[in-house]
Coordinates of C-alpha atoms in Angstrom, one line a residue:
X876 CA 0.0 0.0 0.0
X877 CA 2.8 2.2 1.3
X878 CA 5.0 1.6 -1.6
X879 CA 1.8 2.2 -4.5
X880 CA 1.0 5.4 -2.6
X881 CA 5.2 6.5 -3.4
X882 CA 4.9 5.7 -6.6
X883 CA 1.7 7.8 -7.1
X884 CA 3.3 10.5 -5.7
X885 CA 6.5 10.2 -7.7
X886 CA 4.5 10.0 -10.9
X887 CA 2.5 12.9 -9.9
X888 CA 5.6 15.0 -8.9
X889 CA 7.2 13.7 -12.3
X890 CA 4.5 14.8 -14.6
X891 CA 4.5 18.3 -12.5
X892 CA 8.0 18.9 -13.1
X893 CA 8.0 17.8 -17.2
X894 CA 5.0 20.2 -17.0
X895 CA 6.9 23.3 -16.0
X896 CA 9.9 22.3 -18.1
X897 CA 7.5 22.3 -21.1
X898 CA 6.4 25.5 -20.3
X899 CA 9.6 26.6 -19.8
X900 CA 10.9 24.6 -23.2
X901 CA 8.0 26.4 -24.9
X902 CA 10.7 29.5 -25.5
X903 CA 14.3 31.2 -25.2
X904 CA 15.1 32.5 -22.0
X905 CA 18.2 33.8 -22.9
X906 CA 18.9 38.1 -23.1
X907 CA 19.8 39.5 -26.8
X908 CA 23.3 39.4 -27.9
X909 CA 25.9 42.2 -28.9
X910 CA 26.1 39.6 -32.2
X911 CA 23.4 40.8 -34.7
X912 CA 23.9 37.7 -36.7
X913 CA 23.3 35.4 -33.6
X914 CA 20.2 37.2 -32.7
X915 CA 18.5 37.0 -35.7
X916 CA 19.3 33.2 -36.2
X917 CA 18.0 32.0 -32.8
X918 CA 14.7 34.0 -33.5
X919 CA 14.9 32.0 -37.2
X920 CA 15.2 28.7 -35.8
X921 CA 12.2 29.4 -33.7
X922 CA 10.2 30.1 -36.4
X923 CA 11.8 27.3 -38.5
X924 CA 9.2 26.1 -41.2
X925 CA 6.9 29.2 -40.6
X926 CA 5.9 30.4 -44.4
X927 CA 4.0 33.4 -42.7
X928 CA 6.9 35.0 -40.6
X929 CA 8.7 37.8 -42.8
X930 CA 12.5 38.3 -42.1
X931 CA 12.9 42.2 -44.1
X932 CA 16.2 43.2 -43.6
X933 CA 17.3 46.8 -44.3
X934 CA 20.5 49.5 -43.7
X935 CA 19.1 51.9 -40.5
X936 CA 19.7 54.8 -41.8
X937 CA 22.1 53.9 -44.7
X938 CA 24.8 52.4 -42.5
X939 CA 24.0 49.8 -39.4
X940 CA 22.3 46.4 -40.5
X941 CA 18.7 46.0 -39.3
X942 CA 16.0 43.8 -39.5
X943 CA 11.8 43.8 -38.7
X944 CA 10.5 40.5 -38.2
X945 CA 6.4 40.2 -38.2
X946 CA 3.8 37.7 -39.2
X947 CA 1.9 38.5 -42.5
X948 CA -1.9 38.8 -41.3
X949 CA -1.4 39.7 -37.9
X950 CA 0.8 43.1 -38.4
X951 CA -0.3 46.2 -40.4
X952 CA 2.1 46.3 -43.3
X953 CA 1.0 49.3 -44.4
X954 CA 2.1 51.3 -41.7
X955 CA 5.1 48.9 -41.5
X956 CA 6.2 50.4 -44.7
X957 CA 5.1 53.8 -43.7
X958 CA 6.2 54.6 -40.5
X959 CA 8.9 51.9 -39.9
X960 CA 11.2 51.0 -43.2
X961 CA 10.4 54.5 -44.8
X962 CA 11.8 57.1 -42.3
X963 CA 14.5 54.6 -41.1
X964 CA 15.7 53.6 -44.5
X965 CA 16.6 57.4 -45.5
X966 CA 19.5 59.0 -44.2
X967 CA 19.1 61.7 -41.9
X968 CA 19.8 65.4 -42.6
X969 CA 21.1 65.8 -38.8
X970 CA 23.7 63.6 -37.3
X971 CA 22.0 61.0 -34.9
X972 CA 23.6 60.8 -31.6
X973 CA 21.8 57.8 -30.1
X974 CA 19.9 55.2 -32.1
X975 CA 17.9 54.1 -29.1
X976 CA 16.9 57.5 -28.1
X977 CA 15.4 58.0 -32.0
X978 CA 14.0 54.8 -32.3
X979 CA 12.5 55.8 -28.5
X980 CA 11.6 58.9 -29.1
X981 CA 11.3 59.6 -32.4
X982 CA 9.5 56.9 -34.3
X983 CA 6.2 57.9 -35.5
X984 CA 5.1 54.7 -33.7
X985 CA 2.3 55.2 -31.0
X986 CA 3.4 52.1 -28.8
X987 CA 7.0 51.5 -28.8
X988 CA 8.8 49.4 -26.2
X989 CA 12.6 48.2 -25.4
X990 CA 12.7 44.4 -25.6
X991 CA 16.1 42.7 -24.8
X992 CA 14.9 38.8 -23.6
X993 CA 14.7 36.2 -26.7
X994 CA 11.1 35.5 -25.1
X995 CA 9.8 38.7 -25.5
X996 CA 10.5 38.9 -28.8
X997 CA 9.2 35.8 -29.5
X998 CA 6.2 37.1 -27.5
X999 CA 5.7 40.3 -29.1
X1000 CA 5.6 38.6 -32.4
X1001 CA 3.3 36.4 -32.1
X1002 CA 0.7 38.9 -31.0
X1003 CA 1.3 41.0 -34.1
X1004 CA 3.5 43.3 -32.7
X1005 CA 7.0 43.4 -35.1
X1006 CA 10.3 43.3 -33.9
X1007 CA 12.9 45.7 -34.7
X1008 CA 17.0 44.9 -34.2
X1009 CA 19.5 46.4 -35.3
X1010 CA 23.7 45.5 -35.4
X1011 CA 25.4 46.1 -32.1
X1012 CA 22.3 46.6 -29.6
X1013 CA 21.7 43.7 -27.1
X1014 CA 18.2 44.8 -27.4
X1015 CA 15.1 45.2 -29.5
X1016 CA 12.2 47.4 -29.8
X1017 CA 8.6 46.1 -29.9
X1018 CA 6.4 47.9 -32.4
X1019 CA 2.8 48.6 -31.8
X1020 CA 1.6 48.0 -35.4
X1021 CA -0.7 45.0 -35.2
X1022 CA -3.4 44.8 -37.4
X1023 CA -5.6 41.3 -38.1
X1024 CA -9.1 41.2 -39.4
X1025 CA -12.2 41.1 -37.0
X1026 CA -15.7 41.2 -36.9
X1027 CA -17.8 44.3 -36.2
X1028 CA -20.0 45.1 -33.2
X1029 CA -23.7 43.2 -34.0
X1030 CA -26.2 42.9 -31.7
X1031 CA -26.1 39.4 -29.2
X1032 CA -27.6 36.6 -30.4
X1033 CA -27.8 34.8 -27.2
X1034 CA -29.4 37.6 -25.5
X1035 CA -31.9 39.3 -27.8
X1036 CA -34.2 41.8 -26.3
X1037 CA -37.3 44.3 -27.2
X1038 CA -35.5 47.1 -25.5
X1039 CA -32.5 48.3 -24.6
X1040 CA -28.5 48.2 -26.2
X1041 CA -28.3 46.6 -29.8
X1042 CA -24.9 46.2 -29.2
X1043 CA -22.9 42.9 -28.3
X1044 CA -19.5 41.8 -27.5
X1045 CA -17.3 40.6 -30.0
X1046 CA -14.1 38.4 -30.7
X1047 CA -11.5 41.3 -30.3
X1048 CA -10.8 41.7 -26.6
X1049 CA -9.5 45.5 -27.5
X1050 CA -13.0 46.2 -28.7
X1051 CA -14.8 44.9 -25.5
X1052 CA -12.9 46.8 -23.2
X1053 CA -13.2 50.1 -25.3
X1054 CA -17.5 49.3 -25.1
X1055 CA -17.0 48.8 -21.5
X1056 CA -15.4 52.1 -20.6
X1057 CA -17.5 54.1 -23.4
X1058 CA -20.3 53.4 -20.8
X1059 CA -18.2 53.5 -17.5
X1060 CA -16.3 56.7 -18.1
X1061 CA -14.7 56.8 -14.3
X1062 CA -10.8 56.2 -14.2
X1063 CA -12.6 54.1 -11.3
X1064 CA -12.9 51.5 -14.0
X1065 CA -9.8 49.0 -13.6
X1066 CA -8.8 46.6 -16.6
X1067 CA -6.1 44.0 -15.3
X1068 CA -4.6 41.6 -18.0
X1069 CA -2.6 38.5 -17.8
X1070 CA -1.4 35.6 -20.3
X1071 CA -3.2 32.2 -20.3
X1072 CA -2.1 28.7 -22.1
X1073 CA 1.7 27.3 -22.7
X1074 CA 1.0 28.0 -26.8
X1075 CA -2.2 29.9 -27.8
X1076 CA -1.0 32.7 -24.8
X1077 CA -4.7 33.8 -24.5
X1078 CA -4.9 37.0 -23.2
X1079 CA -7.4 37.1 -20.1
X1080 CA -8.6 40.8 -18.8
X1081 CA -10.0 41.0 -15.4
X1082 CA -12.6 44.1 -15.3
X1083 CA -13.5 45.9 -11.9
X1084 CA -14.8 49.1 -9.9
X1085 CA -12.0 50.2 -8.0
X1086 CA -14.3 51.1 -4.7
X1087 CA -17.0 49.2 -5.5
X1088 CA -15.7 45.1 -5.7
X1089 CA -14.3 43.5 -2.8
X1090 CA -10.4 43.6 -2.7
X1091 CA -10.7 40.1 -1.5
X1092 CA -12.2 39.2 -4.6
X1093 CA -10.0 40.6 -7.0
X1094 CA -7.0 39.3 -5.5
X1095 CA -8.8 35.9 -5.3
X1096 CA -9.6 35.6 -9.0
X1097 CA -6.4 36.3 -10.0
X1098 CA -5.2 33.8 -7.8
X1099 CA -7.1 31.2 -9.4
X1100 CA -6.6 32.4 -13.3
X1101 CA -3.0 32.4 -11.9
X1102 CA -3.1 28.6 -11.1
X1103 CA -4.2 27.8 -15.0
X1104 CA -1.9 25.8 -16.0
X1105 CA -3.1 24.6 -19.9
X1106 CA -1.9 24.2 -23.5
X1107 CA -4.6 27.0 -24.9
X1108 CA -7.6 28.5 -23.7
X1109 CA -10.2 28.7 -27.1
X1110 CA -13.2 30.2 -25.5
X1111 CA -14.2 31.6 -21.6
X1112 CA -15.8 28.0 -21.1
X1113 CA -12.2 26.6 -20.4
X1114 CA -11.3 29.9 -18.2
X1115 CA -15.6 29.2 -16.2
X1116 CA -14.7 25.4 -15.9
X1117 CA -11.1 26.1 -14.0
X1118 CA -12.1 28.7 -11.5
X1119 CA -15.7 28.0 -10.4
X1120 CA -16.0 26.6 -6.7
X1121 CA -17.8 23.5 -7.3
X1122 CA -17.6 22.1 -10.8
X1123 CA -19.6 18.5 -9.6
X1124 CA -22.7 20.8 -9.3
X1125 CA -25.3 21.3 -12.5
X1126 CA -25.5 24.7 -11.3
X1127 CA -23.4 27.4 -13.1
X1128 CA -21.3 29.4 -10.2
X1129 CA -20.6 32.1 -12.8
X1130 CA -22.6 33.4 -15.7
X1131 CA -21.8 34.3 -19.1
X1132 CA -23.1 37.3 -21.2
X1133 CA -22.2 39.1 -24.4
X1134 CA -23.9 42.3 -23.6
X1135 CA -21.5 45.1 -22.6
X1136 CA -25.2 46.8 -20.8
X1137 CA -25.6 43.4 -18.4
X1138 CA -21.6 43.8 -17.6
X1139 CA -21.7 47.2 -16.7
X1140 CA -24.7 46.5 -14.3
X1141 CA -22.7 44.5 -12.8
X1142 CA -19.9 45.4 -12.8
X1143 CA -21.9 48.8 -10.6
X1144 CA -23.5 46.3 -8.6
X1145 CA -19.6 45.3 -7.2
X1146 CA -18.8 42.4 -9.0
X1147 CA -15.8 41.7 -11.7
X1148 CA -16.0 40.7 -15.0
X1149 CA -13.4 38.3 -16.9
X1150 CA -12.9 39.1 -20.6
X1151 CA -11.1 36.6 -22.7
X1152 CA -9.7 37.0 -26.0
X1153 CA -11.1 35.4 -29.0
X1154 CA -14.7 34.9 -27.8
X1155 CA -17.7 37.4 -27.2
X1156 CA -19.1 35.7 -24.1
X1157 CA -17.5 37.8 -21.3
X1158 CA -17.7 35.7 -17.2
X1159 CA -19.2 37.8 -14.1
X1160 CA -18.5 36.7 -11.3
X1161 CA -19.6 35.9 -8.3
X1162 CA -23.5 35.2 -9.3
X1163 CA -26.6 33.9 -7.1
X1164 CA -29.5 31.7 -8.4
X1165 CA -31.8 34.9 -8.6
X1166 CA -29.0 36.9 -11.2
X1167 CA -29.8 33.9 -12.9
X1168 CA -33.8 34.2 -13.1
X1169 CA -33.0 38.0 -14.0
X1170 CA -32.9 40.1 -17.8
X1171 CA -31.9 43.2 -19.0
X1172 CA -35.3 43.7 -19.8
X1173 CA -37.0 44.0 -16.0
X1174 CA -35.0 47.3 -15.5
X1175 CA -35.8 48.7 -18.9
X1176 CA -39.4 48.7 -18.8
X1177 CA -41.6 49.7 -15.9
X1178 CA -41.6 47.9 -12.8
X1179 CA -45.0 46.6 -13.1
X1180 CA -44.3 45.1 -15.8
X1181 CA -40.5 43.9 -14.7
X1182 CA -42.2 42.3 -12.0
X1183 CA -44.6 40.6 -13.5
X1184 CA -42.3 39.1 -16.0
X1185 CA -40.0 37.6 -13.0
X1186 CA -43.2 36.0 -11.4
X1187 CA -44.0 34.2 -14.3
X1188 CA -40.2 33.1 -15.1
X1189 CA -40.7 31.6 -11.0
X1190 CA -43.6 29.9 -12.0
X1191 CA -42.6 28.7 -15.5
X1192 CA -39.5 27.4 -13.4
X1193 CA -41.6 25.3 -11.4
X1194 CA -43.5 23.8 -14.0
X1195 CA -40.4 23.1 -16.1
X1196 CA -38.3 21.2 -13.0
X1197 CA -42.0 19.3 -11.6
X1198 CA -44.5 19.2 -14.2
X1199 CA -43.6 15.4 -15.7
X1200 CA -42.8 14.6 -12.4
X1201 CA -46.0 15.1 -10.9
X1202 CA -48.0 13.4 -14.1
X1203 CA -46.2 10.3 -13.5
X1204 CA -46.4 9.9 -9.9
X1205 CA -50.1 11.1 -9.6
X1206 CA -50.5 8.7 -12.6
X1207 CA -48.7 6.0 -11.7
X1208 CA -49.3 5.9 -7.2
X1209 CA -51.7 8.6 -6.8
X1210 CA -54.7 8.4 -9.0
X1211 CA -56.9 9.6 -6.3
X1212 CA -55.9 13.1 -6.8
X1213 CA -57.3 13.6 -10.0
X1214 CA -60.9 14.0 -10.7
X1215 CA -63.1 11.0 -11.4
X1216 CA -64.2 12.4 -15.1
X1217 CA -60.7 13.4 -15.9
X1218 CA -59.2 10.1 -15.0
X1219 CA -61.3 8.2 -16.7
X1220 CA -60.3 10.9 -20.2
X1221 CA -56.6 10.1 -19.0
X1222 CA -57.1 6.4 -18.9
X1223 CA -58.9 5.7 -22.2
X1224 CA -55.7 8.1 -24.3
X1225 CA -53.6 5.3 -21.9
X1226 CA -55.6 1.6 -23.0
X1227 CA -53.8 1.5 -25.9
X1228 CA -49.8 2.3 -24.9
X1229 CA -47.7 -0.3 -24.2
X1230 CA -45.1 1.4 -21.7
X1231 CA -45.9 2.6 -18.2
X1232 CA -46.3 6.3 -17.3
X1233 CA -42.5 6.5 -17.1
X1234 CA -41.0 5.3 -19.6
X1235 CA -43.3 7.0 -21.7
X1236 CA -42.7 10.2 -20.0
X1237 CA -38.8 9.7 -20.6
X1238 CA -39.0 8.6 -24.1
X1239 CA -40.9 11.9 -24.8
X1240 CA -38.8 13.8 -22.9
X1241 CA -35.3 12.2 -24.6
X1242 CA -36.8 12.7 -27.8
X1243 CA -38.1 16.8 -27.1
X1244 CA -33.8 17.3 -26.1
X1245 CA -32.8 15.7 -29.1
X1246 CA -34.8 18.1 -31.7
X1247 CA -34.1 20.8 -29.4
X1248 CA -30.6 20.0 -29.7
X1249 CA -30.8 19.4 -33.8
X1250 CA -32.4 22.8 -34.1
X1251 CA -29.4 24.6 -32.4
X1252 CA -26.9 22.6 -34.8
X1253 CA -28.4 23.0 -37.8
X1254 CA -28.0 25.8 -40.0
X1255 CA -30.5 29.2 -39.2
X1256 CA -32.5 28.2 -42.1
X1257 CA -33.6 25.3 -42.0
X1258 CA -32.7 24.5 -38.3
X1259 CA -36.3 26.1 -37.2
X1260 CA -38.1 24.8 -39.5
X1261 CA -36.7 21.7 -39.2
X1262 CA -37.1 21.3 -35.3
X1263 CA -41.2 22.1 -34.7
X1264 CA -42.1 19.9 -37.7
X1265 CA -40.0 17.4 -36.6
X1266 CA -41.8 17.6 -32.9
X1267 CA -45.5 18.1 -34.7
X1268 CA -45.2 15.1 -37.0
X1269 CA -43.4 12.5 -34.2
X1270 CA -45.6 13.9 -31.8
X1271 CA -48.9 13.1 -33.5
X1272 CA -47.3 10.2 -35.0
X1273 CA -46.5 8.5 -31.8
X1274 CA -50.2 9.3 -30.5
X1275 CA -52.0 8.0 -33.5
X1276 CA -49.3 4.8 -33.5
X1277 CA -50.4 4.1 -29.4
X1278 CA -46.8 4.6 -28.1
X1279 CA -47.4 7.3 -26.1
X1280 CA -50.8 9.5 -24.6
X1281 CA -52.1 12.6 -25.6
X1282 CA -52.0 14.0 -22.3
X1283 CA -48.0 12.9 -22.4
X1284 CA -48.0 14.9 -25.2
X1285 CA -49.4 18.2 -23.7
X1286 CA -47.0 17.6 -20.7
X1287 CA -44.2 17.4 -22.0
X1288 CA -44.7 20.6 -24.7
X1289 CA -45.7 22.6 -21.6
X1290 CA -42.5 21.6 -19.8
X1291 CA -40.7 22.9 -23.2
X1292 CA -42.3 25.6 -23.4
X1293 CA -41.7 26.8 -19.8
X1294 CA -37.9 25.9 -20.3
X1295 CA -37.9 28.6 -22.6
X1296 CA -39.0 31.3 -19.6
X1297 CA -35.2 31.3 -18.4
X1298 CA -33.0 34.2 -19.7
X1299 CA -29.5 32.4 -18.7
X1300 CA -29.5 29.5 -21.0
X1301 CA -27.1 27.7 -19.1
X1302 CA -29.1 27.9 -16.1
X1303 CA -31.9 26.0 -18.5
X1304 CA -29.4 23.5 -18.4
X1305 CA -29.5 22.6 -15.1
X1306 CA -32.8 22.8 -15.0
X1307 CA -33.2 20.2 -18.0
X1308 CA -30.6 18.0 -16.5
X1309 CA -32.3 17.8 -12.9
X1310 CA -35.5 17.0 -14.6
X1311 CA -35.0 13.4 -15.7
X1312 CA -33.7 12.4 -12.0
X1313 CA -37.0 13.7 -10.3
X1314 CA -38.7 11.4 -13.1
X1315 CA -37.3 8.4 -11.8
X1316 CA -37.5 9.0 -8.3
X1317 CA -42.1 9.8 -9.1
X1318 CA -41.8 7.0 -11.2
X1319 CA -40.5 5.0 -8.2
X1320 CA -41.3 6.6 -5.5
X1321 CA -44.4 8.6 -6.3
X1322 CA -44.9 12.2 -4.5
X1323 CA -42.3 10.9 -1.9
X1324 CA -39.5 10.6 -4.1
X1325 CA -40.0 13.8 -5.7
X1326 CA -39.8 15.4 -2.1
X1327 CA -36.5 14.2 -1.4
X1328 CA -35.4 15.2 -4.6
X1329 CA -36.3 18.8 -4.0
X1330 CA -34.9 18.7 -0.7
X1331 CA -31.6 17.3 -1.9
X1332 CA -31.5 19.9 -4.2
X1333 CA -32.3 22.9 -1.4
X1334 CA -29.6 21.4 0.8
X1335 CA -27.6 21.6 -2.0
X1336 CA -28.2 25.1 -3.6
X1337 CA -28.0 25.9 0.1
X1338 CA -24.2 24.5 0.6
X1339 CA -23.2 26.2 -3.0
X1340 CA -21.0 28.8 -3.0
X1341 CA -19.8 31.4 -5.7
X1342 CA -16.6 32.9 -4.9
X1343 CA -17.7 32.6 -1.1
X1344 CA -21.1 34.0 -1.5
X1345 CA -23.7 31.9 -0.9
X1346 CA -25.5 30.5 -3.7
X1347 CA -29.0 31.6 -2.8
X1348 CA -28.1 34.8 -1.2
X1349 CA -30.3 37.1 -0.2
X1350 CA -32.6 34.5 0.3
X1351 CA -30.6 32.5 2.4
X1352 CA -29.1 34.1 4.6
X1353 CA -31.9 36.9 4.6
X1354 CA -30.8 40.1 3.9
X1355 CA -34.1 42.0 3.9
X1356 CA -32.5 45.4 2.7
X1357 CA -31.5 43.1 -0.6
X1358 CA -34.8 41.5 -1.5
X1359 CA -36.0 44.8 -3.4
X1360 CA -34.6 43.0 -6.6
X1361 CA -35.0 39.4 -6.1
X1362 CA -38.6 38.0 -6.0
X1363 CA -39.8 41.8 -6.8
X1364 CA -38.4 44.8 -9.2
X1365 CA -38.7 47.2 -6.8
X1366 CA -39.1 50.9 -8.8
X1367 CA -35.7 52.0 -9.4
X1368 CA -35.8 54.9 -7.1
X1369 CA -36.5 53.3 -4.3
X1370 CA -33.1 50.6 -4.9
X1371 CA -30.8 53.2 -3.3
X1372 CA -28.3 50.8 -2.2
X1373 CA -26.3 48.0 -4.1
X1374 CA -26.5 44.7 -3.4
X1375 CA -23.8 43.7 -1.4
X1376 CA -22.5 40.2 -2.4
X1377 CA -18.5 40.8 -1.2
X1378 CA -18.4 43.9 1.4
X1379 CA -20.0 46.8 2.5
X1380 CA -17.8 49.4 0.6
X1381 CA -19.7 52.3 -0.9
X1382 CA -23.1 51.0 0.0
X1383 CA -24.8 53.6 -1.4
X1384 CA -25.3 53.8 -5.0
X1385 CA -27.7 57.2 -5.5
X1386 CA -29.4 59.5 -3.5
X1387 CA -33.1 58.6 -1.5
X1388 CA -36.0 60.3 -1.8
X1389 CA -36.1 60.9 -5.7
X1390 CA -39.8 59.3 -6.0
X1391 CA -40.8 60.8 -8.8
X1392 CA -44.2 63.7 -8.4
X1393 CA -45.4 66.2 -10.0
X1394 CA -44.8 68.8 -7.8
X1395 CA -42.3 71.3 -8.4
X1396 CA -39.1 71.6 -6.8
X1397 CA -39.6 74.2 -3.9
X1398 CA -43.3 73.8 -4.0
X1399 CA -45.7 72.7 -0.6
X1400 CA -48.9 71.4 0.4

């Protein structure tokens, strides 16, 4: 035992240390040489068989040998050729005393900066930015010149509303941050970057209120995107999956949007929002079940209206999570419950199907996620179209062929339909997935089982935390100064404080007493 237990630990300790040494493998660590020659032919053997990587050597200004290196599509050539070869190619009317203090101060570069590590280099280049070196330097200079194409701002798909922003995130992290401080014009507004993955070096941003988010949290996301330790991160999923407290649970501990409105609401309300590169789907963070059950649109339309919207997402919730459950077990151990004529309609649709209540029920139900699924994945034009008639014509096939009810029918496009009520879609997920256990346990059990089942999962949403706060915060614990937003939309001039998920800094988020009237200011009863 002793001696399996060593050797799991040596392995372990072994594939930690090849690890690091792969990262640290990945590239040079060496400083630039006085040798121009040597410089430019360690950079050439890391780039060996790279068709893309351009090598332009050239005479700084008519007498010293340089040379830009820069990878065609991710650089701007054109200002390469402008701003870079043409001034330094011609010979200057003044002597130059120092070449580092022209290239410094005088290229007509807006971000130039003094490289002299091989990894740097390599670094620079790879995001876009070309190196310059020239004979007799032990350094470099990185050139702030890269140029690739990208999409434009369109409006989310994901999140599509009546009113509000038309705007969406996209790919290029440069663009998001520049739509997040167009709305949040405060300095207060931090933007904190780091590098993530050993070869696609996926640049992370970590967005905050300076004042308004925890300290304590800041430092503690950083500490966990610190621990990423990953060949490449391709979209925010892989950043969510690493840094969430409890990744057994079907519950998301973090939530995903590509609206730069719903990350500025947040990021007032305290929290911080995690940008990654290469994807429009931006990670706030930390979340409760009721940011979940929450849209854009309850705080852009009255708050009648925003609250009657959120009651009906509640209810919808419910029927969504219980509603086969309860068919089955009232079918299947609890036919007193239903009226006598309404049994006996349920029981005739029932003489000719084979299956019990359950499997029926989970047939149906299998079937519903698997057109819903084929209508994501097919193309826009035919995905649609192809999903309800596939549902209509199995659906009324099935009934007329006696495999399943009509009522089963009914109950399980009601629970689809209600499934649609939730604005997070990957809190639909959970939902969806949490379903099919409480079938088994009615089918089983009857009323019973689906009792324990929603007590497990209240113990459970109860022991869930996101970044320390608890999952169903303000709920539980109460906080009654919070609960203006939760089950309610409380009128915006009345939410004078923010909610406070990670301190009590700056509780206070506008002045009280602006209910609006149509008295004027000064006037009296």
């Amino acid at each position: 035992m002793i001696r399996n237990v060593s050797k799991l630990v040596g392995k372990t300790k072994e594939k930690e240390s090849h690890l690091q040494k792969n990262h640290e493998d990945s590239k040079p660590q060496d400083t630039l040489h006085k040798n121009f020659n040597q410089n430019v032919e360690t950079i050439r053997s890391v780039y060996d068989n790279c068709s893309d990587v351009v090598f332009r050597p050239f005479l700084l200004f008519g007498k010293t040998r340089a040379i830009i290196i820069y990878i065609e599509g991710l650089s701007d050539i054109e200002g390469i050729e402008e701003f870079v070869l043409s001034p330094l190619m011609q010979e200057p009317t003044n002597e130059v005393q120092s070449l580092n203090e022209f290239l410094e101060q005088k290229m007509p570069v807006s971000k130039v900066k003094k490289v002299n590590m091989f990894a740097d280099c390599i670094e620079s280049i790879s995001t876009g930015n070309p190196i310059l070196l020239y004979e007799g330097e032990n350094n470099g200079f990185s050139l702030g010149l890269a140029k690739w194409e990208k999409r434009g701002i369109e409006e989310a798909v994901a999140e599509a509303g009546i009113r509000g922003s038309r705007e969406g995130f996209n790919e290029s992290l440069e663009v998001n941050t520049s739509q997040l401080r167009r709305i949040i014009k405060s300095p207060a507004l931090k933007i904190q970057t780091m590098k993530i993955g050993k070869y696609t070096k996926t640049t992370v941003a970590i967005a905050y209120i300076d004042g308004l988010a925890n300290k304590t949290l800041i430092e503690e996301i950083t500490s966990r995107l610190e621990r990423i330790e990953i060949d490449g991160i391709l979209e925010s999923g892989y950043i969510e999956e690493m840094i969430e407290d409890n990744p057994y649970s079907p519950f998301p501990q973090i939530m995903s949007t590509e609206r730069p409105d719903i990350a500025c609401s947040n990021l007032l309300e305290g929290r911080a929002v995690i940008l990654v590169e290469g994807t429009p789907f931006t990670l706030i963070a930390p979340i409760s079940f009721f940011s979940l059950m929450q849209s854009q649109e309850d705080y852009y339309q009255r708050f009648l209206m925003g609250t009657l919207i959120r009651w009906l997402r509640y209810v919808f919730l419910g029927i969504s999570l219980l509603l086969p459950s309860l068919y089955i077990a009232i079918l299947t151990f609890h036919q007193e419950m239903v009226p006598t004529q309404l049994l006996l309609s349920m029981a005739s649709s029932r003489e000719a199907v084979p299956f019990p209540a359950l499997v029926e029920a989970l047939l149906m139900e299998i079937m519903f996620e698997a057109m819903r699924e084929a209508g994501v994945r097919l193309p826009k034009q035919i995905g649609s179209s192809v999903s309800i008639v596939g549902t209509l014509v199995i659906g009324q096939a099935s009934v007329q062929a006696g495999l399943v009810s009509a009522p089963m029918i009914i109950v399980v496009s009601i629970t689809g339909i209600s499934s649609f009520m939730m604005p997070r879609y990957i809190a639909g997920i959970a939902i969806r997935m949490l379903r099919f256990p409480l079938m088994i346990l009615a089918g089983t059990l009857g009323l019973l089982g689906i009792m324990m089942g929603m007590i497990a999962i209240a113990i459970h949403l109860c022991n869930l935390r996101s970044f320390g706060v608890p999952y169903l915060s303000p709920l539980a614990p109460l906080k009654t100064r919070e609960l203006k937003d939760v089950l309610w939309r409380s009128p915006l001039w009345m939410m004078d404080t923010r909610p406070h998920l990670t301190g009590d800094a700056n509780l206070y988020r506008q002045s009280s007493g602006q209910e609006p009237s149509p008295k004027r200011a000064g006037e009296s009863d």
